Amino acid sequence: MSKTAFVTIAGYTNAGKSSLLNAIVGRKVTSVSDKQQTTRTRITGIKNIEDIQLVFFDTPGLHKPINRLSEHMLNTVKESVKDIDGIVYVLDCTRKMNRYEKDLLKSVNETGIPVILVINKIDLMKKLHDLAPIIAELAEEIEFQAVIPVSIRERQGVDIVIEEIMKLAEESVHFYPDDMITDQPEKVIVAEIIREKLLGVLKEEVPHGIAVTVEQMAERDRDNKVPILDISAVIYCEKPSHKGIIIGKDGSLLKLVATNARRSLSRFFRIKVNLQCWVKVKEDWRNSENLIRSFGLSDK
């Protein structure tokens, strides 16, 4: 008898949502960095365990909207809690849950949708028993199906999270092939990996104004040699000064990003990758509905 569960992974920015999704699926399906708002759209990850299929939606982090793009991101979060079997809410143990988060989870309680609280980054705590008052305070206001302390970085507690999520599964056909790990188009995955590498090396004022599009992507066979996947990508930024930062002196930073992205892409697609990146300026694109839509970041 096959079962399926549709689950939304939510939480504040930089809590570890994308890292949890990647850890559950077992492969990278969404970008991870220590910068806020790494995830901009709803990414679907799929995990099959025997006769159970778990379908996950990784949402953008909760934050106060400051432009059209961030409004789209928050709309994506709201849409992701509809018609699901459960919510995994990821909380960074080094910060307190704010009133906005609590009110959101209370509203979820009213719908009857189960909420699993995952308290991440416990490896950063000096004393684990300090978690007890945090959990007790939250439990007074919010009903949780389970509360699970984890360190996603250390891979502690992830298996317990999976076991708890499996309890949400109900009898159903599987909606995706059993060998599928994400429903994201390959070009979206490529763009996200390139952007992740950019986020890892750029200064604070630059990352949020970056979008990546993949212009061309094709496999090329070579006689008596290993085939190559040719990828051409364009990195968009909002200011000419940012373009200079992204390229770096004598192209050094862009070369570093392309090298790091090429390695990750080769591992993901399991083929040799030839990656070419260009940088273009689109001023104030985060407030342009047309550009947000053309970059594939619209919730509509």
Short mmCIF file of C-alpha atoms in Angstrom, two decimals:
data_model
loop_
_atom_site.label_atom_id
_atom_site.label_comp_id
_atom_site.label_asym_id
_atom_site.label_seq_id
_atom_site.Cartn_x
_atom_site.Cartn_y
_atom_site.Cartn_z
CA MET A 1 0.00 0.00 0.00
CA SER A 2 1.62 3.25 -1.15
CA LYS A 3 1.49 6.42 0.94
CA THR A 4 2.33 10.08 0.30
CA ALA A 5 2.88 13.16 2.46
CA PHE A 6 3.14 16.75 1.22
CA VAL A 7 5.18 18.84 3.65
CA THR A 8 6.21 22.50 3.75
CA ILE A 9 9.55 23.42 5.30
CA ALA A 10 9.26 26.94 6.72
CA GLY A 11 11.09 29.22 9.12
CA TYR A 12 12.88 32.50 9.54
CA THR A 13 15.72 33.49 7.22
CA ASN A 14 18.97 31.56 7.63
CA ALA A 15 17.47 28.98 10.01
CA GLY A 16 18.64 26.01 7.94
CA LYS A 17 15.56 25.12 5.88
CA SER A 18 17.41 24.44 2.64
CA SER A 19 20.14 22.49 4.46
CA LEU A 20 17.46 20.31 6.06
CA LEU A 21 15.80 19.63 2.70
CA ASN A 22 19.13 18.67 1.12
CA ALA A 23 19.96 16.42 4.09
CA ILE A 24 16.60 14.63 3.88
CA VAL A 25 16.69 14.15 0.12
CA GLY A 26 20.33 13.08 0.24
CA ARG A 27 21.44 15.40 -2.58
CA LYS A 28 21.55 19.14 -3.17
CA VAL A 29 18.26 20.35 -4.60
CA THR A 30 18.35 23.92 -3.28
CA SER A 31 20.94 26.58 -2.52
CA VAL A 32 22.56 26.94 0.87
CA SER A 33 24.53 29.89 2.26
CA ASP A 34 24.86 31.97 5.41
CA LYS A 35 23.30 34.96 3.63
CA GLN A 36 19.64 35.77 4.24
CA GLN A 37 17.01 35.08 1.57
CA THR A 38 19.07 32.42 -0.21
CA THR A 39 15.89 30.64 -1.29
CA ARG A 40 13.64 32.86 -3.41
CA THR A 41 11.12 30.43 -4.82
CA ARG A 42 9.38 27.27 -3.63
CA ILE A 43 11.70 24.35 -4.33
CA THR A 44 10.28 20.83 -4.37
CA GLY A 45 12.34 17.95 -2.99
CA ILE A 46 11.25 14.32 -3.10
CA LYS A 47 12.26 11.44 -0.82
CA ASN A 48 11.11 7.86 -1.33
CA ILE A 49 11.38 5.42 1.57
CA GLU A 50 10.02 1.96 0.72
CA ASP A 51 6.31 2.54 -0.08
CA ILE A 52 6.21 6.11 1.27
CA GLN A 53 6.82 9.19 -0.88
CA LEU A 54 7.60 12.44 0.93
CA VAL A 55 7.21 15.63 -1.11
CA PHE A 56 8.78 18.76 0.38
CA PHE A 57 8.35 22.45 -0.37
CA ASP A 58 11.31 24.57 0.73
CA THR A 59 10.09 28.14 1.13
CA PRO A 60 11.86 31.51 1.24
CA GLY A 61 12.70 32.69 4.75
CA LEU A 62 10.25 34.89 6.60
CA HIS A 63 11.24 38.55 6.60
CA LYS A 64 9.80 42.04 6.28
CA PRO A 65 9.15 42.81 2.59
CA ILE A 66 11.25 45.71 1.28
CA ASN A 67 10.66 45.46 -2.48
CA ARG A 68 8.52 43.70 -5.09
CA LEU A 69 10.76 40.63 -5.06
CA SER A 70 10.47 40.17 -1.30
CA GLU A 71 6.68 40.53 -1.59
CA HIS A 72 6.67 37.68 -4.09
CA MET A 73 8.81 35.63 -1.70
CA LEU A 74 6.37 36.07 1.19
CA ASN A 75 3.43 35.20 -1.07
CA THR A 76 5.27 31.99 -1.93
CA VAL A 77 5.46 31.12 1.78
CA LYS A 78 1.73 31.72 2.26
CA GLU A 79 0.79 29.61 -0.77
CA SER A 80 3.00 26.76 0.46
CA VAL A 81 0.93 26.12 3.58
CA LYS A 82 -2.23 25.36 1.61
CA ASP A 83 -3.41 21.79 0.96
CA ILE A 84 -0.50 20.09 2.74
CA ASP A 85 -0.23 17.29 5.28
CA GLY A 86 2.19 18.99 7.64
CA ILE A 87 4.68 21.77 8.30
CA VAL A 88 8.26 21.38 9.43
CA TYR A 89 9.17 24.66 11.09
CA VAL A 90 12.92 25.21 11.45
CA LEU A 91 14.09 27.44 14.30
CA ASP A 92 17.65 28.62 14.85
CA CYS A 93 18.31 27.84 18.53
CA THR A 94 20.57 30.90 18.83
CA ARG A 95 17.62 33.30 18.39
CA LYS A 96 14.15 33.59 19.91
CA MET A 97 11.01 33.01 17.90
CA ASN A 98 9.40 36.40 17.28
CA ARG A 99 5.72 37.32 17.57
CA TYR A 100 5.20 37.16 13.78
CA GLU A 101 6.42 33.54 13.73
CA LYS A 102 4.30 32.59 16.73
CA ASP A 103 1.17 34.14 15.23
CA LEU A 104 1.82 32.30 11.96
CA LEU A 105 2.11 28.94 13.73
CA LYS A 106 -0.97 29.65 15.84
CA SER A 107 -2.92 30.26 12.64
CA VAL A 108 -1.62 26.94 11.32
CA ASN A 109 -2.80 25.24 14.54
CA GLU A 110 -6.29 26.57 13.85
CA THR A 111 -6.34 24.77 10.50
CA GLY A 112 -5.47 21.46 12.14
CA ILE A 113 -2.31 20.99 10.05
CA PRO A 114 0.35 19.20 12.17
CA VAL A 115 3.49 21.20 12.95
CA ILE A 116 6.87 19.62 13.63
CA LEU A 117 9.32 22.00 15.29
CA VAL A 118 12.94 21.40 14.33
CA ILE A 119 15.35 23.34 16.55
CA ASN A 120 18.55 23.62 14.52
CA LYS A 121 22.19 24.49 15.28
CA ILE A 122 22.33 22.78 18.68
CA ASP A 123 26.03 22.26 18.04
CA LEU A 124 26.42 25.98 18.79
CA MET A 125 24.90 25.66 22.27
CA LYS A 126 27.21 25.37 25.26
CA LYS A 127 24.64 23.48 27.35
CA LEU A 128 21.91 21.40 25.71
CA HIS A 129 19.71 21.56 28.79
CA ASP A 130 19.24 25.26 27.99
CA LEU A 131 16.81 24.06 25.32
CA ALA A 132 14.25 22.94 27.90
CA PRO A 133 12.92 26.41 28.86
CA ILE A 134 12.84 27.43 25.17
CA ILE A 135 10.70 24.40 24.29
CA ALA A 136 8.46 24.86 27.35
CA GLU A 137 7.79 28.51 26.51
CA LEU A 138 6.85 27.72 22.90
CA ALA A 139 4.68 24.75 23.90
CA GLU A 140 2.53 27.04 26.06
CA GLU A 141 1.40 28.95 22.97
CA ILE A 142 1.74 26.52 20.07
CA GLU A 143 0.79 22.88 19.62
CA PHE A 144 3.53 20.76 18.04
CA GLN A 145 3.29 17.17 16.86
CA ALA A 146 6.94 16.82 17.82
CA VAL A 147 9.88 18.98 18.87
CA ILE A 148 13.24 17.75 17.56
CA PRO A 149 16.61 19.36 18.40
CA VAL A 150 19.06 18.84 15.55
CA SER A 151 22.37 19.89 14.12
CA ILE A 152 21.94 19.66 10.38
CA ARG A 153 25.59 20.54 9.85
CA GLU A 154 26.64 17.60 12.05
CA ARG A 155 23.83 15.39 10.69
CA GLN A 156 22.45 14.93 14.20
CA GLY A 157 18.73 14.26 14.51
CA VAL A 158 17.89 14.35 10.79
CA ASP A 159 16.83 10.67 10.80
CA ILE A 160 14.44 11.41 13.69
CA VAL A 161 12.93 14.26 11.67
CA ILE A 162 12.39 11.90 8.72
CA GLU A 163 10.74 9.30 10.96
CA GLU A 164 8.35 11.91 12.37
CA ILE A 165 7.47 13.21 8.90
CA MET A 166 6.71 9.67 7.71
CA LYS A 167 3.92 9.53 10.29
CA LEU A 168 2.11 12.21 8.27
CA ALA A 169 1.86 10.01 5.17
CA GLU A 170 -1.58 8.85 4.10
CA GLU A 171 -2.68 6.17 1.67
CA SER A 172 -2.23 7.57 -1.81
CA VAL A 173 -0.62 6.99 -5.17
CA HIS A 174 2.86 8.40 -5.66
CA PHE A 175 2.73 11.62 -7.65
CA TYR A 176 6.35 11.48 -8.83
CA PRO A 177 8.59 8.71 -10.21
CA ASP A 178 10.41 6.88 -7.43
CA ASP A 179 13.84 7.89 -8.78
CA MET A 180 12.99 11.61 -8.89
CA ILE A 181 14.51 13.95 -6.25
CA THR A 182 13.10 17.31 -7.44
CA ASP A 183 10.60 18.69 -9.92
CA GLN A 184 12.76 21.74 -10.65
CA PRO A 185 13.85 22.18 -14.30
CA GLU A 186 17.56 21.58 -14.79
CA LYS A 187 18.16 25.22 -15.75
CA VAL A 188 16.68 26.35 -12.43
CA ILE A 189 19.00 24.00 -10.53
CA VAL A 190 22.01 25.29 -12.48
CA ALA A 191 21.08 28.93 -11.82
CA GLU A 192 20.62 28.25 -8.11
CA ILE A 193 24.00 26.51 -7.81
CA ILE A 194 25.76 29.43 -9.52
CA ARG A 195 23.97 31.92 -7.27
CA GLU A 196 24.91 29.88 -4.20
CA LYS A 197 28.59 30.14 -5.14
CA LEU A 198 28.19 33.89 -5.65
CA LEU A 199 26.58 34.30 -2.24
CA GLY A 200 29.54 32.52 -0.69
CA VAL A 201 32.11 35.09 -1.81
CA LEU A 202 30.30 38.42 -2.20
CA LYS A 203 30.05 41.31 0.24
CA GLU A 204 26.82 42.03 2.09
CA GLU A 205 25.63 44.89 -0.14
CA VAL A 206 25.73 42.83 -3.33
CA PRO A 207 24.08 39.36 -2.92
CA HIS A 208 20.39 40.32 -2.67
CA GLY A 209 20.56 42.22 -5.97
CA ILE A 210 21.72 39.21 -7.98
CA ALA A 211 19.75 36.97 -10.33
CA VAL A 212 21.10 34.20 -12.55
CA THR A 213 19.60 32.93 -15.78
CA VAL A 214 20.80 30.01 -17.89
CA GLU A 215 20.80 30.97 -21.56
CA GLN A 216 22.03 27.69 -23.08
CA MET A 217 22.50 24.16 -21.82
CA ALA A 218 23.37 21.23 -24.09
CA GLU A 219 25.37 18.01 -23.91
CA ARG A 220 28.15 17.65 -26.46
CA ASP A 221 29.61 14.29 -27.50
CA ARG A 222 33.31 14.09 -28.25
CA ASP A 223 34.87 11.31 -30.32
CA ASN A 224 36.42 8.68 -28.03
CA LYS A 225 36.27 11.11 -25.11
CA VAL A 226 34.02 11.84 -22.15
CA PRO A 227 30.98 13.94 -23.18
CA ILE A 228 30.70 17.53 -21.93
CA LEU A 229 27.71 19.53 -20.72
CA ASP A 230 28.03 23.09 -22.12
CA ILE A 231 26.32 25.76 -19.99
CA SER A 232 26.08 29.50 -20.63
CA ALA A 233 24.76 31.67 -17.79
CA VAL A 234 24.18 35.38 -17.24
CA ILE A 235 24.55 36.98 -13.81
CA TYR A 236 22.40 40.10 -13.40
CA CYS A 237 23.14 42.79 -10.82
CA GLU A 238 21.57 46.16 -10.05
CA LYS A 239 24.51 48.58 -10.22
CA PRO A 240 27.57 49.05 -12.46
CA SER A 241 29.72 49.13 -9.32
CA HIS A 242 28.35 45.71 -8.35
CA LYS A 243 29.33 44.36 -11.76
CA GLY A 244 32.94 45.30 -11.06
CA ILE A 245 32.79 43.57 -7.67
CA ILE A 246 31.33 40.39 -9.16
CA ILE A 247 33.97 40.23 -11.89
CA GLY A 248 36.83 41.11 -9.55
CA LYS A 249 40.33 42.27 -10.38
CA ASP A 250 41.36 40.80 -13.74
CA GLY A 251 38.24 38.61 -13.58
CA SER A 252 39.51 36.75 -10.50
CA LEU A 253 36.26 36.57 -8.52
CA LEU A 254 34.12 35.53 -11.48
CA LYS A 255 36.65 32.83 -12.34
CA LEU A 256 36.52 31.55 -8.75
CA VAL A 257 32.73 31.44 -8.77
CA ALA A 258 32.64 29.68 -12.15
CA THR A 259 35.20 27.11 -10.99
CA ASN A 260 33.31 26.35 -7.77
CA ALA A 261 29.99 26.16 -9.61
CA ARG A 262 31.43 23.92 -12.33
CA ARG A 263 32.65 21.43 -9.72
CA SER A 264 29.25 21.31 -8.00
CA LEU A 265 27.44 20.99 -11.32
CA SER A 266 29.71 18.15 -12.40
CA ARG A 267 28.92 16.29 -9.20
CA PHE A 268 25.19 16.95 -9.54
CA PHE A 269 24.85 15.94 -13.20
CA ARG A 270 27.66 13.37 -13.03
CA ILE A 271 29.21 14.64 -16.23
CA LYS A 272 32.05 17.00 -17.15
CA VAL A 273 30.78 20.60 -17.33
CA ASN A 274 31.99 23.54 -19.39
CA LEU A 275 30.54 26.66 -17.74
CA GLN A 276 30.69 30.17 -19.19
CA CYS A 277 29.40 33.12 -17.14
CA TRP A 278 28.74 36.74 -18.11
CA VAL A 279 27.69 39.70 -15.93
CA LYS A 280 25.06 42.27 -16.94
CA VAL A 281 23.43 45.23 -15.17
CA LYS A 282 19.66 45.59 -14.78
CA GLU A 283 19.14 48.53 -12.46
CA ASP A 284 16.53 48.11 -9.70
CA TRP A 285 15.30 44.83 -11.19
CA ARG A 286 13.88 43.70 -7.85
CA ASN A 287 11.12 46.30 -8.23
CA SER A 288 10.33 45.39 -11.84
CA GLU A 289 7.45 42.92 -12.21
CA ASN A 290 8.51 42.13 -15.77
CA LEU A 291 12.10 41.32 -14.82
CA ILE A 292 11.08 39.35 -11.72
CA ARG A 293 8.81 37.27 -13.94
CA SER A 294 11.44 36.84 -16.67
CA PHE A 295 13.97 35.65 -14.10
CA GLY A 296 11.47 33.00 -12.97
CA LEU A 297 11.07 34.53 -9.49
CA SER A 298 7.38 35.44 -9.63
CA ASP A 299 4.77 33.63 -7.57
CA LYS A 300 2.20 34.20 -10.33
#
